[in-house]
Short mmCIF file of C-alpha atoms in Angstrom, two decimals:
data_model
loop_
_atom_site.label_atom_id
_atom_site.label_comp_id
_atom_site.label_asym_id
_atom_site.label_seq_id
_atom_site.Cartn_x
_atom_site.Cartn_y
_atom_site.Cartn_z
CA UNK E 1 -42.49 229.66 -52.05
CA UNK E 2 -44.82 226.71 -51.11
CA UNK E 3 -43.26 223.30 -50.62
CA UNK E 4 -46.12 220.95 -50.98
CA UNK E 5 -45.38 218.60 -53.48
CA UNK E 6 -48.07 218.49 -55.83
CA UNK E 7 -49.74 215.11 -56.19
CA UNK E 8 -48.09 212.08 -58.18
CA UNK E 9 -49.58 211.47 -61.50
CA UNK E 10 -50.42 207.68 -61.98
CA UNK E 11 -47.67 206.01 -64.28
CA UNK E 12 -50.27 205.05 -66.99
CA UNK E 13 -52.73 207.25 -67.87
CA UNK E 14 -56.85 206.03 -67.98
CA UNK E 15 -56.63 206.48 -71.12
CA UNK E 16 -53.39 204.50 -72.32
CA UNK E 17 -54.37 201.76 -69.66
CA UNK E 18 -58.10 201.21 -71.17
CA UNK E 19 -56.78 201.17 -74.64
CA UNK E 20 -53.68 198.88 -73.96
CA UNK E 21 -56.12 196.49 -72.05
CA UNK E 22 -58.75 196.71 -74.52
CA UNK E 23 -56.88 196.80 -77.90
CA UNK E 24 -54.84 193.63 -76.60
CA UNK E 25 -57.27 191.27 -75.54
CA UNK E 26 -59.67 192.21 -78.35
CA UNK E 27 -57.07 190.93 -80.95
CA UNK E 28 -56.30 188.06 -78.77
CA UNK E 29 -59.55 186.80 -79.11
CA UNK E 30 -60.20 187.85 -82.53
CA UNK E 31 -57.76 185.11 -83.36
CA UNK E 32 -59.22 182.85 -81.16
CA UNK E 33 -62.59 183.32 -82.62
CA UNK E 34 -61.47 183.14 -86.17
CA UNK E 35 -60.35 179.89 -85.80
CA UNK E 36 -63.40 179.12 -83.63
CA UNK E 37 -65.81 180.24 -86.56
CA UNK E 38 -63.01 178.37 -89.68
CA UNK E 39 -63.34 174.72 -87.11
CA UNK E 40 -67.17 174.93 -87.77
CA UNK E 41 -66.90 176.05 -91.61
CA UNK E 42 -64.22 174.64 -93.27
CA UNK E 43 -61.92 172.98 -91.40
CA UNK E 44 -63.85 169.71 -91.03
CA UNK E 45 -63.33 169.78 -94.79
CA UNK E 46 -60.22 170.91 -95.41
CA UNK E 47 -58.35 169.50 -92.83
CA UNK E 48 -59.99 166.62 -91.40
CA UNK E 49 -61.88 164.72 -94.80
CA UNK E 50 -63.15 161.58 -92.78
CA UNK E 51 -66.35 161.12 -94.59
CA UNK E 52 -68.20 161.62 -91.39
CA UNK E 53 -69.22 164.79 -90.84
CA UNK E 54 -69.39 164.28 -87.12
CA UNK E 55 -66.06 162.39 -86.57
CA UNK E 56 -64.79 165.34 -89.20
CA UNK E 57 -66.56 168.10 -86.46
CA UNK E 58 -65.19 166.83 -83.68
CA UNK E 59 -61.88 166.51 -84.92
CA UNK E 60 -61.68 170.20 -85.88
CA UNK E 61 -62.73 170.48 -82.07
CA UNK E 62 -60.28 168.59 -80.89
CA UNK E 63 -57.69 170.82 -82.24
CA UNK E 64 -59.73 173.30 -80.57
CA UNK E 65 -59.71 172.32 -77.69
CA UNK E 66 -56.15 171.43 -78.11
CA UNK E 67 -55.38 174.74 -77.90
CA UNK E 68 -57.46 175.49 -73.82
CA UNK E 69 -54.44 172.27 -72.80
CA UNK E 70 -51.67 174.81 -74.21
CA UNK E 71 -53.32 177.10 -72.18
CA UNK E 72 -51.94 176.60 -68.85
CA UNK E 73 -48.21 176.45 -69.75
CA UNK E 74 -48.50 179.51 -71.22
CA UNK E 75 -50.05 180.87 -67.67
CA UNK E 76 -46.84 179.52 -66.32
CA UNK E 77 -44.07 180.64 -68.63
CA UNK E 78 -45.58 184.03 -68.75
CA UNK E 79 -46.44 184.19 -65.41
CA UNK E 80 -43.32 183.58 -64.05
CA UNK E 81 -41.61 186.38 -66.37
CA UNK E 82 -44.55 188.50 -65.21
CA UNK E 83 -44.04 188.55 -61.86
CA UNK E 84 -40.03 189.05 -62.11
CA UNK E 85 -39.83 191.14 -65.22
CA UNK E 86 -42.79 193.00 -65.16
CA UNK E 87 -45.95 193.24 -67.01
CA UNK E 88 -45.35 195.08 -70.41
CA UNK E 89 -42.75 193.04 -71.27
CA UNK E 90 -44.74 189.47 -71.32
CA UNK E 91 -47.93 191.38 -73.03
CA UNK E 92 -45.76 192.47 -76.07
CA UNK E 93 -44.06 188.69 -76.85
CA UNK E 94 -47.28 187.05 -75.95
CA UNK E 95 -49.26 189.61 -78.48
CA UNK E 96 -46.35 188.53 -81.32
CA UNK E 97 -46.80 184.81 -80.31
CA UNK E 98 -50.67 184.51 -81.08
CA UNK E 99 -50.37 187.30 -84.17
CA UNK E 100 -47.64 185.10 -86.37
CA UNK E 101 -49.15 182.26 -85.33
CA UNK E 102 -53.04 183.51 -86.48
CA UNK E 103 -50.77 184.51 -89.64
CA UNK E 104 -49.26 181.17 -90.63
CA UNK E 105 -52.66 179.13 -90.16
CA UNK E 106 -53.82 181.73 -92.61
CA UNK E 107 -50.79 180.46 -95.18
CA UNK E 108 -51.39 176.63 -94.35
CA UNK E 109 -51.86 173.83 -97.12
CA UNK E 110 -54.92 171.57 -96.93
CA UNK E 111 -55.26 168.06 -96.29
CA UNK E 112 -55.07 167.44 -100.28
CA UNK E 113 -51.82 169.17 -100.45
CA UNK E 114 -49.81 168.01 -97.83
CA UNK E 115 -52.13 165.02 -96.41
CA UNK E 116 -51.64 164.55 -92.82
CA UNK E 117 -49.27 166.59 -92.78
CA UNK E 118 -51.77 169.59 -92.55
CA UNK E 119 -53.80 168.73 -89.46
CA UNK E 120 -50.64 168.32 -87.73
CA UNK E 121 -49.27 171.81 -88.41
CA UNK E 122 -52.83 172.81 -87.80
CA UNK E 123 -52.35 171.55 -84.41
CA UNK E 124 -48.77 172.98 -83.70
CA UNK E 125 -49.53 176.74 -84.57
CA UNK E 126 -53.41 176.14 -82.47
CA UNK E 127 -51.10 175.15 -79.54
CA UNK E 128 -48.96 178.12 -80.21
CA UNK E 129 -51.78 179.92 -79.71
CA UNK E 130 -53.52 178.87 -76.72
CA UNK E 131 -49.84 179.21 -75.05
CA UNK E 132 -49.66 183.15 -76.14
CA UNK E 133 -53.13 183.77 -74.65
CA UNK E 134 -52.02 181.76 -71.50
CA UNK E 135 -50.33 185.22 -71.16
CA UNK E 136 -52.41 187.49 -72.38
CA UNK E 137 -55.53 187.68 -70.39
CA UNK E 138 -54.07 188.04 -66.91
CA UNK E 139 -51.55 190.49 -68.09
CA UNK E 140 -53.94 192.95 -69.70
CA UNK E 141 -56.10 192.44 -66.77
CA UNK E 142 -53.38 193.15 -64.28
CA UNK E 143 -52.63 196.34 -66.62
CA UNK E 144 -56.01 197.53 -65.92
CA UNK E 145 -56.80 196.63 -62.68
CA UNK E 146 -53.02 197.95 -61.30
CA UNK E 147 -53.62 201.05 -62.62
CA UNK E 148 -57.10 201.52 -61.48
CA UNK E 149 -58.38 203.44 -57.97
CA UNK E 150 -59.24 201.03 -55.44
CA UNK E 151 -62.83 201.23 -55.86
CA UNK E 152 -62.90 200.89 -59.43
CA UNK E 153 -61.11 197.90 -60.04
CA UNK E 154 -63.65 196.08 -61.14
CA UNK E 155 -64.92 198.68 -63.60
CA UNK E 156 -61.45 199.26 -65.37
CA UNK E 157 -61.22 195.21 -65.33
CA UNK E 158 -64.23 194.85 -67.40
CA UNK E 159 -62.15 196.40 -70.53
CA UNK E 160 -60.11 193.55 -71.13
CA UNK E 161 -63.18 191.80 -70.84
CA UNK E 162 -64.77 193.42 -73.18
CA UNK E 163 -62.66 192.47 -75.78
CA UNK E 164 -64.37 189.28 -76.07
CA UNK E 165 -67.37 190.75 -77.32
CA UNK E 166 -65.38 193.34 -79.57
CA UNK E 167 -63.39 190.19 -80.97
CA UNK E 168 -66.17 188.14 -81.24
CA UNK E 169 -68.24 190.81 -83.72
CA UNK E 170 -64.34 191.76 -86.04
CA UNK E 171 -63.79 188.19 -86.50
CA UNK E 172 -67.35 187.06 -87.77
CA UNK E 173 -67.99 190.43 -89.35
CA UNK E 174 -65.57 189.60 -91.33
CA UNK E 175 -66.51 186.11 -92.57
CA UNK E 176 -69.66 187.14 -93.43
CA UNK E 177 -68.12 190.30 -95.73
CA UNK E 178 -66.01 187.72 -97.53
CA UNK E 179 -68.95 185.09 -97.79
CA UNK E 180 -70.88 188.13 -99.03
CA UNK E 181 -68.23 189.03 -101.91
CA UNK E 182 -67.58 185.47 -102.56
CA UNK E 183 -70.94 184.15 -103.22
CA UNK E 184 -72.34 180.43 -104.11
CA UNK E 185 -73.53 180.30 -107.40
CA UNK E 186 -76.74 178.77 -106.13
CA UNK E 187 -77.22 180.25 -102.86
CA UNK E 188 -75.81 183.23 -101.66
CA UNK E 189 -76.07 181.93 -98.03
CA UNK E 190 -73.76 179.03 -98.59
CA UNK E 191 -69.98 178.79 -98.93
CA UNK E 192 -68.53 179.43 -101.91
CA UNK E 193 -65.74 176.96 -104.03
CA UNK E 194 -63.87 179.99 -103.59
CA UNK E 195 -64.23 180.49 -99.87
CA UNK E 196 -63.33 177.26 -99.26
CA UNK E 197 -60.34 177.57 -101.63
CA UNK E 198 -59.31 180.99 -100.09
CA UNK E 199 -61.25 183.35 -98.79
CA UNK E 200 -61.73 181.66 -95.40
CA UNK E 201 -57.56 182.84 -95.38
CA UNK E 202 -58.00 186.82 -95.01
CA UNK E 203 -59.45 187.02 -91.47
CA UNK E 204 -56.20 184.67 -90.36
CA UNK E 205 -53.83 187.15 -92.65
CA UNK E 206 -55.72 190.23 -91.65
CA UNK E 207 -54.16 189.79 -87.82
CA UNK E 208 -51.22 190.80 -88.83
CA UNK E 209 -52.16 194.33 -88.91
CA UNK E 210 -54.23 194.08 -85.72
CA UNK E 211 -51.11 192.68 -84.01
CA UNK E 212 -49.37 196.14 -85.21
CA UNK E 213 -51.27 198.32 -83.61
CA UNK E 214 -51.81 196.34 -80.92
CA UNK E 215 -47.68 196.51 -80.34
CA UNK E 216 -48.10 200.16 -80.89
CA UNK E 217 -50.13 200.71 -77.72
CA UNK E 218 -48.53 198.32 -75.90
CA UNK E 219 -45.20 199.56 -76.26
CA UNK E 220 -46.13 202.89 -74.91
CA UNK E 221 -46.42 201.17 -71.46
CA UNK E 222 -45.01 201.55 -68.33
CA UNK E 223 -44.68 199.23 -65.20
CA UNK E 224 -47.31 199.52 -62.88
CA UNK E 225 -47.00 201.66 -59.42
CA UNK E 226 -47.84 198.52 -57.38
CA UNK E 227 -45.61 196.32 -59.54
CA UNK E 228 -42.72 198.71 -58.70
CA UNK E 229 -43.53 198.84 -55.25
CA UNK E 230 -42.92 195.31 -54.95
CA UNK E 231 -39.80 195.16 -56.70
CA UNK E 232 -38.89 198.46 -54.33
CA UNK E 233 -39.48 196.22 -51.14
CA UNK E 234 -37.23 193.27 -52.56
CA UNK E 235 -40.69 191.21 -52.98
CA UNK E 236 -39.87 189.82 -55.96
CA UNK E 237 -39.76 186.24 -55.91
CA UNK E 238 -37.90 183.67 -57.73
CA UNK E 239 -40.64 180.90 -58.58
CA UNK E 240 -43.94 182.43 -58.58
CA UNK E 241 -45.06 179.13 -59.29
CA UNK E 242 -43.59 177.32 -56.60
CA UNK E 243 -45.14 180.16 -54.18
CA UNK E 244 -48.39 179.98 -55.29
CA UNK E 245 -48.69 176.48 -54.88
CA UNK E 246 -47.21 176.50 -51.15
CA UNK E 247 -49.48 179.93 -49.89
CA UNK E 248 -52.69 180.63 -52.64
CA UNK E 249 -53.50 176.72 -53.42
CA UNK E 250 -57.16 177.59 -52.07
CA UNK E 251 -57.10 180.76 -53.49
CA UNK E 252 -55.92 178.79 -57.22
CA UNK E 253 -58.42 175.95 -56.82
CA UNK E 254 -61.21 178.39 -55.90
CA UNK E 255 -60.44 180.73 -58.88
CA UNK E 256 -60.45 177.76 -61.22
CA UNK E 257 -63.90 176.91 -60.39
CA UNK E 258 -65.53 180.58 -60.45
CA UNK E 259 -64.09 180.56 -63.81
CA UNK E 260 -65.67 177.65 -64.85
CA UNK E 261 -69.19 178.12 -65.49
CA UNK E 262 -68.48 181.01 -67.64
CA UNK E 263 -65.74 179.10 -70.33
CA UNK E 264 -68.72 176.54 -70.23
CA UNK E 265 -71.61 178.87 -71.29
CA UNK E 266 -69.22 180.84 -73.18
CA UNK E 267 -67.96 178.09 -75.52
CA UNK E 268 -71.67 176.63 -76.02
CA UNK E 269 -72.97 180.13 -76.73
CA UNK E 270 -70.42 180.49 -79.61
CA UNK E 271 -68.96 177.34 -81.42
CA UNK E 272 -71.93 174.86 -80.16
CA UNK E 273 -74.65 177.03 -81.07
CA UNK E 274 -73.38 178.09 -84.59
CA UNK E 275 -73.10 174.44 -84.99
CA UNK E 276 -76.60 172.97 -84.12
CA UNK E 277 -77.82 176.14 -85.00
CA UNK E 278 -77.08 175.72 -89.00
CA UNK E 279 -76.68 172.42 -88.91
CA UNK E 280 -79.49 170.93 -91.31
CA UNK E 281 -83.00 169.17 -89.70
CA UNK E 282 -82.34 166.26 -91.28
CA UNK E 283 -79.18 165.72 -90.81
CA UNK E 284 -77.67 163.31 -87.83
CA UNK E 285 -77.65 164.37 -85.31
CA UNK E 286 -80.34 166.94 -86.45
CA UNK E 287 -80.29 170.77 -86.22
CA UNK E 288 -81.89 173.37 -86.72
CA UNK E 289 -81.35 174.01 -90.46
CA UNK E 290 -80.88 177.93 -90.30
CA UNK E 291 -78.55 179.11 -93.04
CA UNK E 292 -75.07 180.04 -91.51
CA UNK E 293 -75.51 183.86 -92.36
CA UNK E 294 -78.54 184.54 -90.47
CA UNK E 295 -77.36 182.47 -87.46
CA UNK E 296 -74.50 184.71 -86.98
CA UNK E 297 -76.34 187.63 -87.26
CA UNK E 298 -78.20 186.78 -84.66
CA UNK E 299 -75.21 185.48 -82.22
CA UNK E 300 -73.82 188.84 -83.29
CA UNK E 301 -76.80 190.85 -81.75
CA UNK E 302 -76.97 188.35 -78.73
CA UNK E 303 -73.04 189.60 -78.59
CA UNK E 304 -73.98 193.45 -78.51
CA UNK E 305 -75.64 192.52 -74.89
CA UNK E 306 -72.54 190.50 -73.62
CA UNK E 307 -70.49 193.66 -74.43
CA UNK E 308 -73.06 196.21 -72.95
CA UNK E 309 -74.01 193.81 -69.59
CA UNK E 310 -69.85 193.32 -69.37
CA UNK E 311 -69.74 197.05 -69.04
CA UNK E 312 -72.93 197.13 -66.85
CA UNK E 313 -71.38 194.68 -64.25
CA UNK E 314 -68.07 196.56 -63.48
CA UNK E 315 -69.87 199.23 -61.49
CA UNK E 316 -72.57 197.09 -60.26
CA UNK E 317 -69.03 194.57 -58.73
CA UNK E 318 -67.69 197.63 -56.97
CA UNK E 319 -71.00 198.39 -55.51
CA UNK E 320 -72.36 195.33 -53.82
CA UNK E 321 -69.39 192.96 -54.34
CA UNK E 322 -68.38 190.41 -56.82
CA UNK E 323 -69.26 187.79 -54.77
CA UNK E 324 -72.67 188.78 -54.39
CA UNK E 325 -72.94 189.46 -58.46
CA UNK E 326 -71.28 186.15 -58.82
CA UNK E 327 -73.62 184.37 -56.45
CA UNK E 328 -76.81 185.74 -58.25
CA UNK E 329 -75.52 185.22 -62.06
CA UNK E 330 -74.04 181.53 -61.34
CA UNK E 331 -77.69 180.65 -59.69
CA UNK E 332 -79.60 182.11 -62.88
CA UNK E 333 -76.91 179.94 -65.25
CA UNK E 334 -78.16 177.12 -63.34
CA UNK E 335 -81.88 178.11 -64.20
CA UNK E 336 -80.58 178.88 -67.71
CA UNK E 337 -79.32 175.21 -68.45
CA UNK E 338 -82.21 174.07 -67.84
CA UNK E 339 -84.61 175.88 -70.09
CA UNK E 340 -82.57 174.62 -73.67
CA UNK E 341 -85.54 172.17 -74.26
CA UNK E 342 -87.41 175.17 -74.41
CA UNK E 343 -85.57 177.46 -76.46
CA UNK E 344 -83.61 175.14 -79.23
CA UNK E 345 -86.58 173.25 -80.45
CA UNK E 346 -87.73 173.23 -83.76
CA UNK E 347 -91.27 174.61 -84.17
CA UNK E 348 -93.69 174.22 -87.26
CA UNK E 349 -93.50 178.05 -87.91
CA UNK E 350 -89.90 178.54 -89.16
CA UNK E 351 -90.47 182.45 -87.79
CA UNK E 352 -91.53 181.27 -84.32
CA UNK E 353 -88.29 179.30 -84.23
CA UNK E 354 -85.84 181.89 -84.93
CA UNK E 355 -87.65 184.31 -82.47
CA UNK E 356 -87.21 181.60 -79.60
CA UNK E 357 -83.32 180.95 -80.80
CA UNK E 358 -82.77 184.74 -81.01
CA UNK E 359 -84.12 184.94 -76.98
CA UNK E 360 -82.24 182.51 -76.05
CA UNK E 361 -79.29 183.91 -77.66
CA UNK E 362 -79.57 186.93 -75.78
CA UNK E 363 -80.46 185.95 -72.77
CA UNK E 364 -77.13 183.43 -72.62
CA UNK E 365 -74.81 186.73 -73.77
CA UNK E 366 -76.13 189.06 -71.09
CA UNK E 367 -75.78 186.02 -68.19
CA UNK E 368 -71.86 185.94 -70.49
CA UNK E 369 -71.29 189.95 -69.62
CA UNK E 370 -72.67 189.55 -66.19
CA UNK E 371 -70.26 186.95 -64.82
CA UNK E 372 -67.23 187.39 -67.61
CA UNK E 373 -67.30 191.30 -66.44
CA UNK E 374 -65.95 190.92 -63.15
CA UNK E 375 -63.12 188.30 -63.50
CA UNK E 376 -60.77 190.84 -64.69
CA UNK E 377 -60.86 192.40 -61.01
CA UNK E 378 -61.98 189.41 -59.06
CA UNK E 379 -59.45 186.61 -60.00
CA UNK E 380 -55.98 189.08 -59.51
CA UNK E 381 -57.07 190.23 -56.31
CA UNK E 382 -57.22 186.53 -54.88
CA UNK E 383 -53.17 186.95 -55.10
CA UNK E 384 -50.83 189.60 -53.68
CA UNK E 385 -48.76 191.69 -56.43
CA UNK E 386 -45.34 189.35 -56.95
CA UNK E 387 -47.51 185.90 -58.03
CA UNK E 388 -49.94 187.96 -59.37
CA UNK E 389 -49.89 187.01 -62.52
CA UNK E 390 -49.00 183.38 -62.15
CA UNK E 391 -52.22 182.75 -59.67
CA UNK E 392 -54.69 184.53 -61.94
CA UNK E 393 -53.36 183.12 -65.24
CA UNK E 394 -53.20 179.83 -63.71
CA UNK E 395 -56.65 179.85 -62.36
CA UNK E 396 -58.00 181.74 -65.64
CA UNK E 397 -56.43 179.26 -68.02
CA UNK E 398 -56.57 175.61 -66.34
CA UNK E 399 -60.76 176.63 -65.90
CA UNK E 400 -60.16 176.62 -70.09
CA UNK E 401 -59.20 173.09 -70.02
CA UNK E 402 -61.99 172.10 -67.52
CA UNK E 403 -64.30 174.15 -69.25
CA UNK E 404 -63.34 175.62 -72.90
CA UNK E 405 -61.41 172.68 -73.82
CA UNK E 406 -63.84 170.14 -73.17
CA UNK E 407 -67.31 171.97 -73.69
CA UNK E 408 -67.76 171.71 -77.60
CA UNK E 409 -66.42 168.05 -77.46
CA UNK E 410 -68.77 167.31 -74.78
CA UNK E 411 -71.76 169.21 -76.76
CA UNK E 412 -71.55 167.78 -79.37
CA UNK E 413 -71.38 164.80 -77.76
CA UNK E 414 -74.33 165.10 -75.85
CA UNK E 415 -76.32 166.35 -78.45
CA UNK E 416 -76.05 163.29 -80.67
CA UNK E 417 -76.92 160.65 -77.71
CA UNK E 418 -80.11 162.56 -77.25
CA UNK E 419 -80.85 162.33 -80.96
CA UNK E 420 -80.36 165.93 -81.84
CA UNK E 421 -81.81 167.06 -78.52
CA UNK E 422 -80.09 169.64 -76.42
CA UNK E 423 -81.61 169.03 -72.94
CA UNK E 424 -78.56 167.11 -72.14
CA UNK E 425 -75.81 169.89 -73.42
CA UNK E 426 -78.48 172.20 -70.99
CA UNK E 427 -78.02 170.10 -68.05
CA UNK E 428 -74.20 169.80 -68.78
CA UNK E 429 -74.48 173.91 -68.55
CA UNK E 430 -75.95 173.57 -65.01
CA UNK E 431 -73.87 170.79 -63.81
CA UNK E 432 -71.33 173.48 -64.40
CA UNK E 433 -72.72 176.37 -63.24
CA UNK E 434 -73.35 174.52 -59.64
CA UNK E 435 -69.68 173.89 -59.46
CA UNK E 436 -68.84 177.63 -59.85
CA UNK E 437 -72.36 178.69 -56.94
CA UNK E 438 -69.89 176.10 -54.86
CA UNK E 439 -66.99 177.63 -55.16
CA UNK E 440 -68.01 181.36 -55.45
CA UNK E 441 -69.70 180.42 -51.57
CA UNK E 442 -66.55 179.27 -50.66
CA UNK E 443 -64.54 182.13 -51.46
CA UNK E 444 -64.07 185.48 -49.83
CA UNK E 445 -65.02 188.76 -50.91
CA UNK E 446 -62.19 190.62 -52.98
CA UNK E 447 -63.67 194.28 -53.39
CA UNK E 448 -62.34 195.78 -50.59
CA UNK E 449 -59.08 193.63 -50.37
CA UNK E 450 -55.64 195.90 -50.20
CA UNK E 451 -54.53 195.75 -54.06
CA UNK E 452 -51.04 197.13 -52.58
CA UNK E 453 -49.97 193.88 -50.78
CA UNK E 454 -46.78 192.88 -51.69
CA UNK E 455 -46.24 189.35 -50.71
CA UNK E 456 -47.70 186.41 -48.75
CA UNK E 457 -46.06 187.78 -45.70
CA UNK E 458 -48.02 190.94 -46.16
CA UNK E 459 -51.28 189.07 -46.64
CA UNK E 460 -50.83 187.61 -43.40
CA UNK E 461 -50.31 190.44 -41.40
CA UNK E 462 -53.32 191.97 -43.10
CA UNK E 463 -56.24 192.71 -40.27
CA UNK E 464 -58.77 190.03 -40.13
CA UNK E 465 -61.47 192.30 -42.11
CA UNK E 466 -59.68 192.86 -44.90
CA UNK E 467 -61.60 190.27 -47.78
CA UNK E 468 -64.73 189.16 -44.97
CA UNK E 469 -67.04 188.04 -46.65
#
């Protein structure tokens, strides 16, 4: 009778690790882009009635944004139980935290009800929900890329990337189904009395039963082999935080900044755009007057090439590096910035217009896929297995506040000191995207980098080319 033991099967299957990665993070930011769309619809009325609509906008984006500076303590709470108490356990409360809290906005009285009493409770469950995803990303990324053969990391970390995408097309699908059922009596493009009254409520309620099966999945989870390696080789450590700070600071400050670049093109491609984008021409600052349901049609087919190029760049990472990918996509964001004069200017011929905002809307998504994609593997390998998940949540979620937080504030911002222009918000773009060519020269290549390392003490006795650039 043969002895040879026959080979260990992985602890999570491919297919129970691509599902719990990608069924989490696409409900995560379903949530986040419900409220994203609701702050450019109806929140400005409902919630903040100034009787500017600009102070009005950027108060619904300050609650926003509100949200990216919740952000980081999330990284940290969740983090920390991450890297002593495993991984499934801080994906499952952090999915519950952002599902009841997507649930309750969904139940909140207006500013007419309650008076100011409504933006504030707006504001407590938008922090509750930047804290839960403080967890989430890193955690569905580490579930992927844990469980992934060394030289596919990057390709199984684009799936909880490409919930983004996924997210991005549930949550506006389904505001413009309701806007279609609940048409205006005059024009079947604008919102109805009874959106506004409650219909814009059903994609916030509706989470609920994306949180369920998101649980579901999740639950079905098991700790990952290099997770329970660590904990096998007493690695564990008591404050994550406190280590990361003392060994990774480069490796946290230099993650921050690759990040950044993408939260700012992200965040202009999606709130900003929908905003100037349907905004009316004569308005101040002006737009460009393109009713709200054919200007998220077209972000939605600008999203179907972030979701295809976020597939694209997995493979394309493991093949010539992320650093390399990360070099070339950050220098064409640069380039990118720069052409919004070009793009987002009204034209005479209302056709010719759309046709140049419908470019440009696809050309920002696919430079989205191509640098979003490979985070998932990039920013977890920076750290070794027990802080993990406190470096890469850390560096994923303070590049929000830097970036998300601040980007459709600044915008907007922008865009009305140039009179309705948007070379400025374009410039802001590549001001941002030079930071992250900085930083991404800086740093080391990952791709080959031992995913098995324990500790810092393990990093350090690591040959010399392990991670050369």
């Amino acid at each position: 009778m043969s002895t040879t033991a026959a080979p260990a099967r992985p602890l999570n299957s491919r297919g129970r690790v691509i599902t719990a990665s990608l069924v989490g993070t696409t409900i995560e930011f379903y949530d986040f882009y419900v409220y994203a769309t609701a702050a450019v619809l109806v929140f400005p009325t409902l919630f903040f009635p100034t009787g500017n609509d600009t102070t009005a906008l950027l108060a619904s984006f300050a609650v926003f944004g509100a949200a990216m500076v919740a952000r980081p303590v999330g990284a940290i709470v969740f983090g920390h139980l991450g890297d002593k108490k495993g991984r499934k356990t801080t994906l499952v409360i952090s999915l519950l935290t952002m599902g009841i809290a997507t649930f309750l906005i969904g139940t909140l009285p207006t500013f007419d009800s309650i008076g100011v009493a409504a933006p504030v409770l707006l504001l407590v469950l938008r922090l509750a929900q930047g804290f839960a995803l403080g967890g989430e990303w890193s955690g569905a990324a580490l579930v992927a890329t844990e469980n992934a053969p060394a030289n596919k990391r990057a390709w199984y970390g684009t799936f909880p990337q490409l919930g983004a995408p996924i997210g991005f097309i549930i949550a506006n699908g389904l505001f413009l189904t309701i806007n279609a059922v609940l048409p205006h009596p005059e024009d079947s493009l604008l919102q109805s009395e009874a959106f506004l009254s409650w219909g814009w409520r059903i994609p916030f309620l509706f989470s609920a039963v994306m949180v369920i099966i998101g649980l579901w999945v999740r639950l079905k989870l098991v700790e990952s082999e290099a997770f329970v390696t660590a904990e096998k080789k007493g690695a564990i450590t008591k404050t994550p935080l406190a280590t990361v700070f003392k060994f990774h600071w480069r490796q946290l400050v230099l993650g921050t900044f690759i990040m950044l670049a993408t939260y700012v093109l992200f965040y202009l491609m999606t709130s900003f755009t929908l905003t100037y984008g349907t905004k009316a021409a004569d308005a101040d600052p002006a737009g460009l007057g393109i009713p709200y349901v054919h200007f998220v049609i077209m972000q939605i087919i600008g999203v179907i090439f972030f979701g295809l190029f976020t597939l694209i760049s997995g493979p394309v990472a493991d093949l010539i590096g992320r650093r390399r990918l990360l070099i070339g996509v950050s220098s064409l964001i640069v380039v990118f910035g720069l052409t919004f004069h070009l793009f987002l200017v009204p034209r005479a011929d209302a056709a010719f217009t759309g046709g140049l905002v419908q470019a440009f809307l696809i050309l920002g998504f696919t430079l989205m896929g191509v640098t979003f994609g490979p985070m998932g593997a990039l920013l977890p390998e920076l750290f070794p297995t027990n802080v993990r998940y406190t470096g890469s949540a850390i560096a994923y979620n303070v590049s929000s506040i830097l970036g998300a937080a601040l980007a459709p504030i600044v915008a907007v911002a922008l865009w009305a000191q140039a009179d309705g222009d948007t070379w400025l918000v374009g410039l802001y773009l590549s001001g941002a995207a030079v930071l992250t060519l900085v930083a991404v020269i800086l740093s080391k290549e990952t791709k080959d980098v031992d995913y098995g390392l324990a500790s810092h003490e393990d990093v350090a006795a690591e040959p010399a080319t392990v991670g050369k650039r």
